[in-house]
Every structure is written in C-alpha cells, then in structure tokens.
XYZ file of C-alpha atoms in Angstrom:
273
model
C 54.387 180.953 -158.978
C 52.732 184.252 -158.452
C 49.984 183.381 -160.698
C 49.415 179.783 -158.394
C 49.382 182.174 -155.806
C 46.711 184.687 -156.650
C 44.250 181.901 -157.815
C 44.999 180.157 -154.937
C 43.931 183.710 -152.994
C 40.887 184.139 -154.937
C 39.213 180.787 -154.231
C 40.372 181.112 -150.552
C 38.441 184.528 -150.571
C 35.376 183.178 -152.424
C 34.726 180.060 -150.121
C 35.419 182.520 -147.319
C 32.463 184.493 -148.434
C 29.930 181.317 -149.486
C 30.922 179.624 -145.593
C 28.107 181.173 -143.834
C 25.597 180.173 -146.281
C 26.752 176.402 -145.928
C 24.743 174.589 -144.036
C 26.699 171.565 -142.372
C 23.952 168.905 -142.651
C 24.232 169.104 -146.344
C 28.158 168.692 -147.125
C 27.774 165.733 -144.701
C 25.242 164.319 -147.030
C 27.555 165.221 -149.878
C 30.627 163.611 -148.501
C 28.638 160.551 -147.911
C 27.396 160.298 -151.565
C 30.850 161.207 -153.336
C 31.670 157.878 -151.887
C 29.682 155.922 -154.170
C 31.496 157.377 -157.068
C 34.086 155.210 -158.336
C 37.926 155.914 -158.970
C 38.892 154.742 -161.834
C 42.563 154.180 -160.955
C 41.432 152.435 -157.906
C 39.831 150.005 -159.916
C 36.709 149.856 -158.295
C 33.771 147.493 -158.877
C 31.497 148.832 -161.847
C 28.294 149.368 -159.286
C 29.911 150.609 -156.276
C 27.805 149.018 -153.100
C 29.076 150.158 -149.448
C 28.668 148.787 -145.741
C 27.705 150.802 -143.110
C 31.032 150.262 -141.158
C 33.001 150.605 -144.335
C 31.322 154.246 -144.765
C 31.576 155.245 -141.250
C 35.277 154.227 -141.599
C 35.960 156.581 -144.399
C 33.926 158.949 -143.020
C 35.840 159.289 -139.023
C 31.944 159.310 -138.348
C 30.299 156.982 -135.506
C 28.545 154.275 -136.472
C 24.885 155.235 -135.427
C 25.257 158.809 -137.201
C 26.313 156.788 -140.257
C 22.847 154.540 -140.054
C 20.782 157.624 -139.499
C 22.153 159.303 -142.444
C 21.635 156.230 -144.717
C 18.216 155.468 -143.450
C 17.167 159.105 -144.301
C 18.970 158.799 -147.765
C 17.111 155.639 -148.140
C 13.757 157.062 -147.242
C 13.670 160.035 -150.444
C 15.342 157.012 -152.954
C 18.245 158.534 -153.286
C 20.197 155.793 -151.610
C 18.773 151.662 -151.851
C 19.492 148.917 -149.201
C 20.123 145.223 -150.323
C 19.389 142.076 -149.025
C 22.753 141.721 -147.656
C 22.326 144.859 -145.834
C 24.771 147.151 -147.941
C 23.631 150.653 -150.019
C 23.918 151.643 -153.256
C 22.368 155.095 -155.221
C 18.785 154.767 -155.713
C 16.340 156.002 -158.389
C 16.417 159.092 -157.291
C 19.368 159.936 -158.275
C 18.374 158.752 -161.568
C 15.094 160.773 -161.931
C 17.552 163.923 -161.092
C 19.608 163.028 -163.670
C 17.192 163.144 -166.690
C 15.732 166.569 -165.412
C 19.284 167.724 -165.576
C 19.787 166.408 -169.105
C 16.504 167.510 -170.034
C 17.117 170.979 -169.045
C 19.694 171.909 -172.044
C 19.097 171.586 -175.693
C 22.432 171.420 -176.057
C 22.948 168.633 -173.871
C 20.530 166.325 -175.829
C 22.290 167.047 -179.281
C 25.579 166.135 -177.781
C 24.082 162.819 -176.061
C 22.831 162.264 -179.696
C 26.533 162.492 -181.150
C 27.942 160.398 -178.701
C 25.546 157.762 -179.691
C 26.572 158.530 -183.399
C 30.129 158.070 -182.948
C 29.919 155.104 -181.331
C 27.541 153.458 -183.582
C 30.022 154.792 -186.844
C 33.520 153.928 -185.442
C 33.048 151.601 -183.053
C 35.133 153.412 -180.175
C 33.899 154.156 -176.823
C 32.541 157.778 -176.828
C 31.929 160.030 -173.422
C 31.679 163.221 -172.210
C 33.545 164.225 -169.128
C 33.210 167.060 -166.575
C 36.137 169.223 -164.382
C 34.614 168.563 -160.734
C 36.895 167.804 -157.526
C 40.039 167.877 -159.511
C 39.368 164.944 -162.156
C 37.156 164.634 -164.906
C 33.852 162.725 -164.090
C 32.488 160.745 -167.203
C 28.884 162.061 -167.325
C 27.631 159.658 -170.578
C 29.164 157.625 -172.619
C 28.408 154.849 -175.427
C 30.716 151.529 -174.763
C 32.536 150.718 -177.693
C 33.053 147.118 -179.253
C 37.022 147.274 -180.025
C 39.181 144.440 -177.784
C 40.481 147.291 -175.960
C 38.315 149.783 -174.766
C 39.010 152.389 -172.137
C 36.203 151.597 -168.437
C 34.154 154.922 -168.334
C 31.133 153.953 -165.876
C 28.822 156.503 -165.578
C 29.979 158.884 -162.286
C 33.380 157.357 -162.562
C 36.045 160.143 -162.334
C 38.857 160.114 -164.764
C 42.753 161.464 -163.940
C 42.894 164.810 -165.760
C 46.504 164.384 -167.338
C 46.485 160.913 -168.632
C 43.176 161.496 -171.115
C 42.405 163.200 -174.292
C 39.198 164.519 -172.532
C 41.057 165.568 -169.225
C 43.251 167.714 -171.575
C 40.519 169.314 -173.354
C 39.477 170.244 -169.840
C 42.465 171.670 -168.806
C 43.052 173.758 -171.490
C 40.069 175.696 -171.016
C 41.704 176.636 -167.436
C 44.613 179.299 -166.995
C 47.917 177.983 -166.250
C 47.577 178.905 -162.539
C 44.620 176.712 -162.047
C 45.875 173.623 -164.126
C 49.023 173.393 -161.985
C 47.290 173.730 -158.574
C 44.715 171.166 -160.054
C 47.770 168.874 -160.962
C 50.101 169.380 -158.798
C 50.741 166.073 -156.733
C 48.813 163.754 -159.183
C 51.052 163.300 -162.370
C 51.023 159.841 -161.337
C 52.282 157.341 -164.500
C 49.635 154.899 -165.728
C 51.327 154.165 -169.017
C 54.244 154.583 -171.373
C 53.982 158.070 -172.305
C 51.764 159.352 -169.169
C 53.060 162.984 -168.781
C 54.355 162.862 -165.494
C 55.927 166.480 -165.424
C 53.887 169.738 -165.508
C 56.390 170.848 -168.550
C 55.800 168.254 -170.767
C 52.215 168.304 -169.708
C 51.871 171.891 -170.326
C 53.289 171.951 -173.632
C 50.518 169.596 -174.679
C 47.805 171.944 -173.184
C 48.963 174.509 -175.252
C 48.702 172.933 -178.412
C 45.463 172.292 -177.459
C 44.117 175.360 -177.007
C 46.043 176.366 -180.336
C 44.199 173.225 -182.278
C 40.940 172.940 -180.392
C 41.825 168.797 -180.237
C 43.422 166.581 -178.134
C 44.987 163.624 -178.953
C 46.590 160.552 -176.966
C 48.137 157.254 -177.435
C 49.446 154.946 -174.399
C 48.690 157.647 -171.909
C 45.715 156.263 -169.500
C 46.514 152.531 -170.745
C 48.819 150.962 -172.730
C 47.671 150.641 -176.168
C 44.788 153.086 -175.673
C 44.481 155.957 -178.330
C 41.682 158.822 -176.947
C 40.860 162.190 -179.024
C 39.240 165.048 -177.225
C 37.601 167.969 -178.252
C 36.344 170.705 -175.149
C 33.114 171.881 -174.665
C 32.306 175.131 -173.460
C 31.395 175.801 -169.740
C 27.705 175.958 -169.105
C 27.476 172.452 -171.319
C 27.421 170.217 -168.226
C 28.291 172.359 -165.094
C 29.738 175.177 -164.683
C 33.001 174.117 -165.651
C 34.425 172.974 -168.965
C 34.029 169.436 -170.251
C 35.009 167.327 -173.292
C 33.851 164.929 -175.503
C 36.006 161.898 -176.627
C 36.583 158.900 -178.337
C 38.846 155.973 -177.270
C 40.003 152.693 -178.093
C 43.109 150.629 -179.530
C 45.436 152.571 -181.451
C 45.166 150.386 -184.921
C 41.752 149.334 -186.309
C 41.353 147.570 -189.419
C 38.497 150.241 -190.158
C 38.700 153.781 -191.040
C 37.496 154.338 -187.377
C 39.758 156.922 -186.504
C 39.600 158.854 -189.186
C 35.577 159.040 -189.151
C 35.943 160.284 -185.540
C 38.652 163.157 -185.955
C 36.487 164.393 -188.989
C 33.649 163.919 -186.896
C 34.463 165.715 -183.887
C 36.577 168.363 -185.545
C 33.011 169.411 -187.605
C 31.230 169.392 -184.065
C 33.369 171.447 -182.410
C 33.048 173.727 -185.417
C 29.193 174.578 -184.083
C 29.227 175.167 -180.564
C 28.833 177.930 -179.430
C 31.725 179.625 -177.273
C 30.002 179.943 -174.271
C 26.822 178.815 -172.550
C 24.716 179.951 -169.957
C-alpha cells in the first residue's frame, strides 16, 4: 500500500504545481467535450448527439452558460448543431485529428498494419490509448466475423476486461495499475477478472511475454490479443494494438494475427519521443 501511496503523493504534488497555469475557461471546454465521447459499457449510441439541457444537466452548469459555450464551440467547427437543435463534434475536430496522425511516422505505419490485419484475418483491429483511467480506441478497422467487439472511434474501453487494456497496464507500475483499477473490476463476462490478484497475475505475464491474450473477458465469446506500444506512440502514455473477434474461426485467422503482431512488436522501438 505504500507504493499506492507515494504515486498517489506524486501526482497530488505535480497537479499542485501545473494549477496555476490552468486556466478555468479551458477545462470547462474540456469537460464539455469529454461528453461526446462514448462509454462503451454504457452502451451508447455510435454518434453521440447531446441537448443543451441534457449537457447542462451533466454539467451542474445553468442553462444560458451551457448555450454560450456551445455557440462558441459551434462558431470554430469544433462542435455542429442539427436541425433538431442538438450538437455533435464538428470537422474540426477532424482536421485536428489528421495533423495529429500526420505528425508521427510511426503512427502512419501502425495505421497501415491495422488495416493489414484486418484485411488478412478478418478480426476487428484497433489501437487504444491510457487516458482518464480507460483505454480510448484511437483507430480501428471493423472486422467481418458474426461477433465482433464495438470500438467507435473516441469510445473508451474498461482497462481490465481487454487484451489492449492489459497491454496498457502492464507498461504501468503496480502502484499506478491498482489506483487506476481500483473500484472498476466490474464483471462483463465469464472470466472478467474481477479481483486485482487474479488481474495482476495476468499483467505480469504480460510484461514477461510482451502479449496479451483474452477469451470471454469484455463479451462472451469474444477472443482479443494485445500487444503494447511504447509511450510517445499516441500520447504520452502507453497504448496497444489488438485484434478481436469470436474465439473459433473456420480460417487460420488467429494464427495469422499472433504471428503477425508478435513480428511487429519485434520492431518498435522501446521508447518514443
């Protein structure tokens, strides 16, 4: 517990420090956009489209600092208005997005093997990102199988349930994965690890294998394999890249995305700036 304890200190004294630069205007904004990211265990519509009053709401704000916020937003595209008066993220969002991509090498080659393992087995193939304590799917490739796993773009992922979640985690110290999971080991499926032991143990033979594998954790049915990728490759943080989909195929799909992934993860680098 000591270890939970001096983490805990040292992001307590590091968002002591960066308070005085924040500037309260701004984490408004951002606590009114991280609304129109969908949960995926709340089963939320795949384009996510609020009301005013619904926003407001969530918010505890008043209704007329709600409107001005959303008319602003609206004004720079980074938030559109429908005909039936609701908002959803504009193209601006969009146009930030492919700078962001565009900005890394490395993140074009690994958008290129996502749509390579798709195409070759068949499976859905993403990458997630660690950010506000799940993993947020930041591309993916849909796959074709009957049962697929629902990775909309944005849409953040529970950490313990997925073979990509776990390739997160065990890029983290113990300290921070059990302050990250403590309080959300929340059972989804048949063999969700619901305990921090059992989920542990499976953390550490993924940092001893470099691979994560699941079957009938996130849904039942669902198999997902996981490899990390370093910090630096989308964020600051670590991220993964994985395959999922039903647990038999009459193909050698599995087997041409372990190979596949386990050679990728063979050539990136450790860490990235």
């Amino acid at each position: 517990m000591g270890g939970v304890a001096e983490g805990r200190a040292k992001r307590d004294q590091r968002a002591a420090r960066s308070s005085g630069f924040r500037v309260p205007t701004v984490q408004k904004l951002g606590s009114l956009l991280q609304l129109f990211i969908p949960e995926a265990v709340d089963g939320c519509a795949p384009c996510k489209v609020c009301k005013l009053q619904d926003i407001a709401r969530h918010l505890g704000w008043d209704d007329g600092t709600t409107h001005r916020f959303l008319v602003s937003l609206t004004e720079i595209g980074m938030l559109e208005r429908t005909s039936d008066d609701r908002f959803r993220i504009g193209v601006l969002a969009m146009q930030l997005a492919s700078v962001y991509v565009a900005a890394s090498e490395l993140r074009g080659v690994i958008l290129e093997k996502i749509e390579e393992l798709s195409a070759a087995t068949r499976l859905t193939t993403e990458v997630g990102a660690l950010q506000s304590g799940a993993m947020v799917v930041i591309a993916s490739r849909q796959g074709s199988m009957p049962l697929t796993s629902r990775c909309m773009l944005g849409e953040k992922v529970p950490l313990h349930a997925t073979a990509g979640g776990k390739a997160i985690l065990s890029q983290l110290g113990d300290a921070e994965v059990e302050e990250l999971c403590r309080g959300k080991l929340v059972g989804l499926a048949s063999n969700t690890r619901t305990t921090l032991s059992s989920l542990m143990w499976d953390i550490g033979h993924a940092r001893e294998s470099g691979f994560v594998s699941t079957l009938s954790e996130y849904a039942e049915g669902l198999r997902s394999i996981a490899i990390p990728l370093p910090a630096g490759c989308f964020g600051t943080g670590p991220a993964a890249l994985a395959c999922s989909g039903p647990a038999i195929l009459s193909g050698p799909g599995w087997e041409i995305a372990e190979e596949e992934l386990r050679a990728f993860a063979a050539t990136l680098p450790r860490g990235v700036a």
